[in-house]
Structures are given as C-alpha cells and as structure tokens.
N, CA and C of each residue as an Amber inpcrd file, in Angstrom:
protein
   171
 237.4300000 147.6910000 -94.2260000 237.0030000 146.3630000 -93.8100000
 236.3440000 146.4960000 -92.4370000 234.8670000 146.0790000 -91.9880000
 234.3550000 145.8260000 -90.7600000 234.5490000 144.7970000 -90.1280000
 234.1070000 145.0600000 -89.0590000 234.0430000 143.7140000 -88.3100000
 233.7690000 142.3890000 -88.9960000 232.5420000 142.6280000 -89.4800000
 231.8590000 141.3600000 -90.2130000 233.2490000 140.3080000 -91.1370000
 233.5400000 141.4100000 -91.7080000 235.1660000 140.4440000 -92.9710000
 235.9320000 139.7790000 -91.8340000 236.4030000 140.1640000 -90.7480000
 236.8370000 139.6600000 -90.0020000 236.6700000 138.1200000 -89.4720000
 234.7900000 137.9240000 -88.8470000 234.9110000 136.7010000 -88.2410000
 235.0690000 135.9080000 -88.9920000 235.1010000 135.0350000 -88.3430000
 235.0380000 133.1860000 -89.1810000 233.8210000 133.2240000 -89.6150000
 233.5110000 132.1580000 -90.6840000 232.7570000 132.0690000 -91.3870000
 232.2990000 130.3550000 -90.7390000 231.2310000 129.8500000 -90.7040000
 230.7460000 128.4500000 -90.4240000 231.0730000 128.0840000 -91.7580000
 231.9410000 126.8890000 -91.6620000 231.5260000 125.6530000 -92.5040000
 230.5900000 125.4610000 -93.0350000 230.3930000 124.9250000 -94.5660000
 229.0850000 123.9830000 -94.3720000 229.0890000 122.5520000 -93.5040000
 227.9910000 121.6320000 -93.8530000 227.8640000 120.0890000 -93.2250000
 228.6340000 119.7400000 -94.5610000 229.7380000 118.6620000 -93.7290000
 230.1160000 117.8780000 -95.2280000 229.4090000 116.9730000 -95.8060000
 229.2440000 116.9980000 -96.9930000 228.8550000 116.3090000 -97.5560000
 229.4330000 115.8340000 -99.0260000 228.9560000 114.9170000 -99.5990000
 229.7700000 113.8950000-100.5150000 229.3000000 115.0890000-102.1950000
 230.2930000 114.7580000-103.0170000 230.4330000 115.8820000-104.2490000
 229.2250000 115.6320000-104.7120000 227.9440000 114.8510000-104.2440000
 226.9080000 115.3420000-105.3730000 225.6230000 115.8300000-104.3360000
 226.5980000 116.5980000-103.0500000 225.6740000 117.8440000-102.4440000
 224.8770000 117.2510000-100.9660000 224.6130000 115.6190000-101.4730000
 223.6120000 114.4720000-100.3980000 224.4960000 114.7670000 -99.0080000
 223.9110000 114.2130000 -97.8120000 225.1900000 114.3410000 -96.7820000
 225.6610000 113.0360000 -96.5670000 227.0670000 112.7550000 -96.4180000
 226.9730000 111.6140000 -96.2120000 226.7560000 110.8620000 -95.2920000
 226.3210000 109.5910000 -95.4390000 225.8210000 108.6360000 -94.1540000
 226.4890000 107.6480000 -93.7650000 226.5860000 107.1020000 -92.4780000
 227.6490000 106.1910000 -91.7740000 226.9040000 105.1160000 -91.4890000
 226.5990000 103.7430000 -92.3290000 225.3900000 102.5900000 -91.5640000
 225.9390000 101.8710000 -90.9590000 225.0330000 100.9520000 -90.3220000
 225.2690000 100.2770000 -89.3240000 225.5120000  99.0230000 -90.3620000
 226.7470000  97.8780000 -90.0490000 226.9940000  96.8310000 -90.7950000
 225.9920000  95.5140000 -90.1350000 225.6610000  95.6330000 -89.0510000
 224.9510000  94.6850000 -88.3970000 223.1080000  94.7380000 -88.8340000
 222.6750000  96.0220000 -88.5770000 221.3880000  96.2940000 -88.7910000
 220.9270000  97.1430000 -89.9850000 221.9080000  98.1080000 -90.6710000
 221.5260000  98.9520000 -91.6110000 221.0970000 100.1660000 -91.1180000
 220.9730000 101.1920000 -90.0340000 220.3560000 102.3580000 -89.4660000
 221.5490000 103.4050000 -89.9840000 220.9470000 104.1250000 -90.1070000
 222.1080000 105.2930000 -90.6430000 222.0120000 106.2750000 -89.6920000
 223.9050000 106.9740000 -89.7590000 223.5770000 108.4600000 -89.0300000
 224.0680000 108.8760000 -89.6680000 224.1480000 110.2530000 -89.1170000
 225.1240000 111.6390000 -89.7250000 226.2740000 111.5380000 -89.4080000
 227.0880000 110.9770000 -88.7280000 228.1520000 111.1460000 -87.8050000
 229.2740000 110.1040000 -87.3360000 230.3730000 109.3760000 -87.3340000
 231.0360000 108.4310000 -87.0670000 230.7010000 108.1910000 -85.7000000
 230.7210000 109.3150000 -84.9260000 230.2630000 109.5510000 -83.2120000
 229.2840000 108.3590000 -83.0620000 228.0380000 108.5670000 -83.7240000
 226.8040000 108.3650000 -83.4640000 226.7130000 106.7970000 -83.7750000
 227.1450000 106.6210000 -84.9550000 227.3100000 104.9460000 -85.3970000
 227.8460000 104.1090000 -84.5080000 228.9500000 104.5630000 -84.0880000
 230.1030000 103.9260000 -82.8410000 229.0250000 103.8740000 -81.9030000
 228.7590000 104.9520000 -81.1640000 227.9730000 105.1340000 -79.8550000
 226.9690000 103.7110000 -80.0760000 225.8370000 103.8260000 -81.3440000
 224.9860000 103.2300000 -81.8320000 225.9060000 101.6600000 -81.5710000
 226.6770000 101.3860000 -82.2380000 227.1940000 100.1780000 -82.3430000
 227.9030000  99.2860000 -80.8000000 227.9850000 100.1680000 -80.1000000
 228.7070000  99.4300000 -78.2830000 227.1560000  99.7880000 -77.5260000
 226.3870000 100.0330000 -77.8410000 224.9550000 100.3690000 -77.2300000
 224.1240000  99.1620000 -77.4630000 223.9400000  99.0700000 -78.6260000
 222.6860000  98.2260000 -79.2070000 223.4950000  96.6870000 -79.5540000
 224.5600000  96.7870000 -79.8990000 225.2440000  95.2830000 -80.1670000
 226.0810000  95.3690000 -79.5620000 226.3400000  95.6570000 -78.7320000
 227.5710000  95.4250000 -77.5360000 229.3880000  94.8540000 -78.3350000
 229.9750000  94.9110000 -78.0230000 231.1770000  94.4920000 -78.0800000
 231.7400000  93.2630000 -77.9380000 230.9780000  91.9420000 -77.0790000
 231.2180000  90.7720000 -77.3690000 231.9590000  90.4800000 -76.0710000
 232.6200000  91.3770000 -75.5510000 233.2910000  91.0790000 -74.2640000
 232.5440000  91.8130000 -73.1320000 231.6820000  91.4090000 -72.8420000
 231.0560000  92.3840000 -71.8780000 231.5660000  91.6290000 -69.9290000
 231.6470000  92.3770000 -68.9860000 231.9000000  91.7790000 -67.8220000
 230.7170000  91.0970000 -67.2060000 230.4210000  90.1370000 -66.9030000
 229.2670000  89.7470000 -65.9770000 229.2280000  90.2030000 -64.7890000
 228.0060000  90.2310000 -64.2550000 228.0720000  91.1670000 -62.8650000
 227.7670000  89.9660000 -62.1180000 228.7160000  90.3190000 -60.9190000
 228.3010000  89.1750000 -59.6510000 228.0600000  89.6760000 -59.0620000
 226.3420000  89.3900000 -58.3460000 226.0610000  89.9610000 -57.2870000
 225.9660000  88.9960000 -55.7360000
C-alpha cells in the first residue's frame, strides 16, 4: 500500500439521488443557491429581518 491508499479521498458535492445538485430558494424572491450559508446570508442582506435598529444621529 502507498501513500496515495492512505489519504482522504474528497467528497463529492451533494447532491439529490437523481445526480442534479441541490438548490436552497429564496421564499420571498425565488433566487437559488448552492448552499444554506448563502440563502441565509442572501435572506438578512436583501430582506432584512424586520427588526432592524434605527440609527440616531
């Protein structure tokens, strides 16, 4: 056995049993990502959260 048998092997990307990858949309606008990360991020970015602080200047 070499080195090579040894390392880890990468994952594939998951994706859903008929191979597609799956996608995470947006419930407000419909935009899709790859990623739960990205949707979230996407979703407190672009539609905010509803409680936002007002700034007093």
């Amino acid at each position: 056995m070499d080195w090579s048998d040894k390392s880890p092997r990468l994952k594939p990307s998951r994706s859903s049993s008929t191979g597609s990858p799956v996608l995470h949309s947006c419930e407000s606008c419909g935009k899709t990502y790859k990623n739960r990360a990205s949707l979230y991020t996407h979703k407190h970015r672009d539609h905010g959260n509803g409680s936002k602080t007002p700034i007093i200047k």
